[in-house]
Amino acid sequence: MRNPRFRQIYQLWTDDQDIRGRYGPAALQEAGTTADMPTALGTSMEKAMVQKYLEMTPDWDPLVYINPDVNTFKTQDRILWGGFAGLPTKAEGAAYADIGFPREEKAQYSLATRGGLVYITREMIKNDDMSMLRDLPNRIAAGARNQLNKFVFGLLVGNAAGGAINTDTTYDAKVIYHADHLNLATGALDYSTFVAARRQLQNQKNFGVSTLMNDSGGISNSDTAVTVVSTTGIRAGDYIQIEAEIIKVAAITSATVLDITGGRAALGTSAAAHADATRVYQLADPIPLRTIYAVVPYELEATLAAILGSDLVPGSANNDINFLNMEVRAGRIKHLAVPSIYLGADLNNWYLAAPAAEIVSLELAFMDNRREPELLVQDAPTEGLVWTNDQITYKARHEYGGKAVDYRG
């Protein structure tokens, strides 16, 4: 039969000429044990859905590390640890110094099931709604991809948990974009704010050894020494970070005292008071970032294009060369404009992010590494709603989870 209609396909398969919702004598005589009309239709629908889903290349793909090894709904632990600030010089005949061990941090997430039911009714077959049925796999695929896009970009903007923008927390119990993380700015998108934000991202560093302040009453914004639990691994000339302030260590006074004379407010940070028991991080090697992605809502796409696309600095009266444009041409800056609904529906916020190949900040995992959604037919398609409602039930299912595991990217 050439170009058969859906109603004709159903009748040929089931021998149900009057569309009564039951198999006819011919279909029963030839019935096997491996397939029936609902299962065959479900199989073809799933194949069409998966094909359409795979055609929808995700915008976020370069920003996300996909963990291929998750096969349970149990909580997943992502262990993060930094680097070493360097190796100290050893005098002849002297013992090697203890350089400590970088502090470990742990981010956690778990997978969740997302899905719903789809019904094929007797009325649809009677009305021969072939065009709608053909489009159904496409619509399910688009819906699944849209839900996944919202989830992944929610990781980026800090609202994957369902709250407002920047309410998700990271391993230190602070929101992702925080002054102490040196990754938060408040300026509208323009040339100077873009340059400043890029510098913030480029200046992020691995953490080395870590200790706690042990100064009763804390320190003021002008103190020149800080007492800590241990100075093991910290050397003169190292940089430490206490909350949002970076400090250069002038000398190690004792096993528990750091001399910070002349080192306050280093690397563009501001001096501040710090309370006792605040964590102190030694800063190790910079995180090497060759590529940075600028993520903006469509409403800021033209602004971003003006900043990155011109040979000269936008608005400059001195014919200054726009080095950002040079970085774009070299492939070191890439822009990504997405619907604002993916970015928490905010039309003004903009983000810079490192690719997962250079630092894993966003992690995503699918159950058994199955990245595509599934379309399943009910186990007993001749029972249940087929009898009571004249319909066949299909279930769409997609299982994944993730976390913004490291704010530094």
XYZ file of C-alpha atoms in Angstrom:
409
model
C 0.000 0.000 0.000
C 1.447 3.337 -1.020
C 1.494 6.133 1.600
C -0.956 4.399 3.932
C -2.893 6.496 6.394
C -2.514 5.855 10.104
C -6.059 4.501 10.326
C -5.260 1.979 7.581
C -2.013 0.940 9.286
C -3.888 0.318 12.513
C -6.577 -1.722 10.736
C -4.051 -3.843 8.856
C -2.027 -4.536 11.981
C -4.873 -5.327 14.355
C -7.661 -6.471 12.013
C -9.831 -4.091 14.039
C -11.760 -2.738 11.053
C -14.268 -0.771 13.110
C -11.660 0.722 15.499
C -13.274 -0.885 18.528
C -10.039 -1.166 20.477
C -9.514 -4.956 20.215
C -7.733 -7.369 17.907
C -9.645 -9.039 15.101
C -9.550 -12.771 14.134
C -6.800 -12.386 11.511
C -4.503 -10.523 13.887
C -5.079 -13.106 16.618
C -4.287 -15.995 14.239
C -0.959 -14.404 13.329
C -0.133 -13.024 16.774
C 3.405 -13.713 17.924
C 5.083 -13.282 21.267
C 7.446 -10.412 20.493
C 5.334 -7.508 19.274
C 1.909 -5.965 19.134
C 0.516 -2.695 17.800
C 1.209 -0.547 20.907
C 4.725 -1.923 21.313
C 5.577 -1.504 17.633
C 4.200 2.017 17.606
C 6.100 2.792 20.809
C 9.353 1.482 19.359
C 9.031 3.569 16.212
C 8.040 6.636 18.244
C 11.063 6.251 20.532
C 13.431 5.903 17.579
C 11.994 9.047 16.032
C 12.173 10.873 19.367
C 15.805 9.917 20.012
C 16.815 10.894 16.484
C 15.184 14.301 16.874
C 16.710 14.736 20.335
C 20.204 14.032 19.053
C 19.750 16.632 16.312
C 19.276 19.317 18.982
C 22.917 20.116 19.819
C 22.991 21.616 23.324
C 24.402 25.138 23.668
C 25.933 24.286 27.032
C 27.958 21.288 25.913
C 31.454 22.902 26.167
C 30.740 24.194 29.682
C 29.735 20.914 31.290
C 31.604 17.778 32.292
C 29.410 14.693 31.898
C 30.234 11.982 34.417
C 29.794 8.655 32.560
C 29.987 6.390 35.616
C 26.745 7.009 37.535
C 24.305 4.081 37.768
C 22.468 4.797 41.026
C 20.223 7.406 42.615
C 22.503 7.574 45.660
C 24.289 10.811 46.484
C 27.358 11.352 44.311
C 30.478 12.839 45.888
C 32.713 15.037 43.756
C 36.070 15.436 45.537
C 38.012 18.571 44.648
C 41.561 19.277 45.667
C 43.969 21.946 44.588
C 47.694 22.082 43.973
C 51.014 22.957 45.548
C 52.348 26.492 45.754
C 55.815 25.260 44.828
C 58.837 23.444 46.204
C 61.024 25.229 48.769
C 64.798 25.414 48.466
C 66.649 22.869 50.612
C 69.997 23.730 52.147
C 72.826 21.261 51.799
C 72.560 18.575 54.447
C 69.269 19.941 55.762
C 66.024 18.024 56.019
C 63.295 18.491 53.457
C 60.490 20.746 54.625
C 56.927 19.511 55.006
C 54.963 21.169 52.180
C 51.627 19.907 53.459
C 48.813 18.535 51.332
C 46.169 20.517 49.416
C 42.826 20.698 51.150
C 40.026 18.509 49.817
C 36.526 19.870 49.264
C 33.435 17.824 48.511
C 30.461 18.714 46.313
C 27.422 16.426 46.280
C 24.455 15.815 44.010
C 22.056 13.029 43.079
C 20.092 12.013 40.005
C 16.341 12.490 39.646
C 13.707 11.073 37.315
C 11.774 13.425 35.077
C 8.914 12.221 32.931
C 5.246 11.961 32.227
C 2.529 10.034 30.397
C 1.366 10.320 26.785
C -1.878 8.797 25.559
C -2.921 7.470 22.133
C -6.713 7.351 22.111
C -9.263 5.506 20.009
C -10.604 8.871 18.900
C -7.191 9.855 17.536
C -7.104 6.678 15.462
C -10.691 7.187 14.317
C -9.947 10.780 13.326
C -6.776 9.603 11.610
C -4.609 12.286 13.268
C -1.466 11.038 11.533
C 0.172 14.467 11.378
C -0.167 14.892 15.125
C 1.164 11.423 15.854
C 4.105 11.957 13.531
C 4.951 15.168 15.370
C 4.548 13.655 18.835
C 8.123 12.266 19.072
C 9.483 15.656 17.994
C 7.456 17.438 20.642
C 8.549 15.025 23.376
C 12.191 15.377 22.299
C 11.950 19.173 22.297
C 10.303 19.163 25.716
C 13.002 16.916 27.162
C 15.769 19.071 25.711
C 14.100 22.250 26.979
C 13.873 20.804 30.503
C 17.528 19.742 30.392
C 18.590 23.174 29.100
C 16.799 24.877 31.982
C 18.460 22.521 34.451
C 22.009 22.943 33.124
C 21.813 26.716 32.742
C 20.248 26.702 36.221
C 23.529 25.212 37.437
C 25.341 28.129 35.827
C 23.135 30.880 37.280
C 22.735 29.216 40.672
C 19.054 28.326 40.678
C 19.023 24.651 39.697
C 17.464 23.909 43.081
C 14.419 25.933 42.045
C 15.036 29.151 43.942
C 15.935 32.634 42.776
C 19.098 33.383 40.814
C 22.269 32.719 42.823
C 20.657 30.862 45.697
C 22.379 27.503 45.151
C 25.376 26.983 47.413
C 28.717 25.328 46.806
C 31.010 23.270 49.047
C 31.756 26.161 51.426
C 28.022 26.743 52.071
C 28.145 30.127 50.304
C 26.204 30.992 47.169
C 28.087 30.405 43.928
C 28.585 34.087 43.091
C 29.955 35.627 46.278
C 32.415 38.375 47.159
C 34.573 35.808 48.966
C 34.766 33.777 45.758
C 36.083 36.786 43.818
C 33.583 36.071 41.043
C 30.805 38.573 41.665
C 30.374 41.949 39.975
C 27.473 44.373 39.786
C 28.244 46.451 36.678
C 26.091 46.443 33.565
C 27.603 44.821 30.488
C 30.062 47.149 28.772
C 33.688 47.073 27.664
C 35.291 47.900 31.011
C 33.113 45.562 33.093
C 33.749 42.733 30.626
C 37.518 43.237 30.853
C 37.356 43.355 34.670
C 35.232 40.207 34.884
C 37.546 38.374 32.503
C 40.495 39.306 34.711
C 38.639 37.951 37.756
C 38.115 34.632 36.015
C 41.679 34.468 34.743
C 43.073 35.211 38.214
C 41.315 32.313 39.936
C 43.850 29.958 41.533
C 44.039 26.462 42.893
C 44.097 26.155 46.667
C 47.088 24.633 48.390
C 47.265 23.804 52.070
C 44.581 25.194 54.326
C 44.323 26.131 57.978
C 42.072 28.118 60.313
C 42.609 31.434 62.040
C 43.283 31.011 65.744
C 43.144 34.657 66.836
C 40.689 35.333 69.631
C 38.751 38.374 68.503
C 39.979 37.972 64.916
C 42.092 40.556 63.089
C 41.314 44.099 61.967
C 41.826 45.483 58.460
C 45.266 46.810 59.467
C 46.828 44.077 61.623
C 50.237 42.894 60.454
C 50.207 39.383 61.900
C 47.699 36.546 62.044
C 47.744 33.493 64.295
C 46.630 30.262 62.673
C 46.285 26.636 63.745
C 49.311 25.610 61.672
C 51.728 27.212 59.201
C 52.831 23.881 57.730
C 53.362 24.227 53.974
C 53.100 28.034 53.968
C 56.292 29.947 53.140
C 57.433 33.551 53.000
C 56.362 35.060 49.687
C 53.241 32.896 49.385
C 49.811 34.423 48.946
C 46.955 33.424 51.232
C 43.260 34.174 50.940
C 40.991 34.934 53.891
C 37.420 35.449 52.729
C 37.630 38.063 49.936
C 41.075 39.408 50.870
C 44.331 38.136 49.394
C 47.431 38.715 51.536
C 51.130 38.225 50.792
C 53.044 36.505 53.585
C 56.169 38.405 54.605
C 57.589 35.767 56.955
C 56.718 32.781 59.130
C 57.169 34.042 62.674
C 56.531 30.696 64.376
C 54.684 27.437 63.824
C 51.403 29.302 64.289
C 52.049 32.949 63.360
C 52.202 34.523 59.904
C 53.824 37.923 59.477
C 51.697 39.791 56.911
C 53.383 43.193 57.155
C 52.974 45.087 53.889
C 50.996 42.253 52.351
C 47.403 43.288 53.037
C 44.941 43.899 50.169
C 47.088 42.164 47.553
C 46.201 41.532 43.906
C 43.487 44.162 43.753
C 41.531 42.994 46.790
C 40.573 45.114 49.796
C 41.750 44.838 53.396
C 39.035 43.725 55.793
C 38.503 42.447 59.308
C 38.288 38.667 59.713
C 36.789 36.683 62.569
C 38.469 33.908 64.486
C 38.143 30.384 63.036
C 37.840 31.731 59.476
C 39.472 29.420 56.940
C 42.814 30.467 55.467
C 43.753 29.137 52.024
C 47.212 29.124 50.565
C 46.991 30.082 46.886
C 48.769 27.709 44.538
C 49.153 27.784 40.767
C 46.751 29.812 38.609
C 44.075 27.842 36.775
C 45.159 27.919 33.106
C 42.286 29.303 31.040
C 42.807 29.457 27.306
C 39.145 29.912 26.399
C 36.315 31.831 28.069
C 32.621 31.748 27.165
C 30.414 34.806 27.541
C 26.832 33.726 28.255
C 24.114 36.347 27.823
C 20.351 36.450 27.291
C 19.176 37.347 23.811
C 18.397 40.830 25.115
C 22.138 41.511 25.611
C 23.332 39.831 22.413
C 23.652 43.088 20.474
C 25.517 44.752 23.352
C 27.952 41.855 23.548
C 28.456 41.902 19.774
C 29.336 45.612 19.914
C 31.862 44.989 22.700
C 33.555 42.060 21.022
C 33.055 42.796 17.349
C 34.675 46.171 16.705
C 38.362 46.725 15.943
C 38.471 49.738 18.279
C 37.276 50.069 21.863
C 33.563 50.999 21.744
C 33.038 54.641 22.756
C 36.758 55.420 22.892
C 37.867 58.780 21.514
C 41.519 57.752 21.270
C 41.294 55.030 18.617
C 42.345 52.444 21.210
C 42.729 48.935 19.830
C 40.023 46.554 21.058
C 42.108 43.629 22.259
C 38.913 41.711 23.107
C 38.205 41.549 19.387
C 41.682 40.127 18.862
C 40.957 37.488 21.505
C 37.693 36.586 19.753
C 39.524 36.133 16.447
C 42.095 33.945 18.182
C 39.286 31.765 19.576
C 39.997 32.642 23.214
C 36.636 34.347 23.751
C 33.410 32.743 22.537
C 29.917 34.116 22.999
C 26.741 32.208 23.719
C 23.321 33.882 23.607
C 20.373 31.891 24.966
C 16.721 32.532 25.870
C 16.470 34.545 29.071
C 14.182 31.905 30.591
C 17.230 29.619 30.803
C 19.070 32.298 32.798
C 16.403 32.761 35.443
C 14.344 35.127 33.241
C 16.687 38.002 34.080
C 17.384 40.332 31.136
C 20.466 42.073 32.595
C 22.639 39.373 34.171
C 25.575 38.081 32.157
C 28.126 35.378 32.877
C 31.647 34.364 31.999
C 32.451 30.664 32.221
C 35.411 28.421 31.554
C 35.054 25.276 29.429
C 34.914 21.986 31.293
C 38.049 20.853 29.477
C 40.028 23.442 31.458
C 38.241 23.436 34.823
C 35.278 21.325 35.860
C 32.805 23.733 37.400
C 29.541 22.211 36.173
C 29.043 18.450 36.359
C 26.154 16.497 34.851
C 25.408 12.768 35.002
C 22.803 10.561 33.341
C 21.599 7.239 34.698
C 23.790 4.530 33.149
C 25.147 7.289 30.881
C 21.962 7.186 28.783
C 21.751 10.792 27.665
C 18.596 10.525 25.580
C 15.071 10.313 27.029
C 13.135 7.045 26.809
C 9.619 6.326 25.575
C 8.103 3.204 27.145
C 4.807 1.410 26.539
C 2.831 0.105 29.495
C 3.678 -3.483 30.439
C 0.186 -4.831 29.712
C -1.166 -2.744 26.818
C -4.355 -4.807 26.556
C -5.420 -3.986 30.104
C -6.098 -0.960 32.252
C -6.846 2.277 30.424
C -7.173 0.467 27.096
C -10.326 -1.042 28.559
C -11.611 1.837 30.650
C -10.579 4.869 28.547
C -9.989 3.485 25.027
C -6.377 4.594 25.097
C -2.835 3.268 25.076
C -0.403 4.784 27.591
C 3.218 5.687 26.867
C 5.697 6.943 29.418
C 8.436 9.481 28.657
C 11.371 9.263 31.081
C 14.678 11.107 31.460
C 17.026 10.596 34.429
C 19.869 12.946 35.274
C 21.314 15.229 37.920
C 24.196 17.624 38.413
C 25.873 20.287 40.465
C 27.927 23.450 40.185
C 30.876 21.735 41.860
C 33.424 24.567 41.741
C 32.711 28.299 41.675
C 36.130 29.222 40.264
C 35.133 28.440 36.690
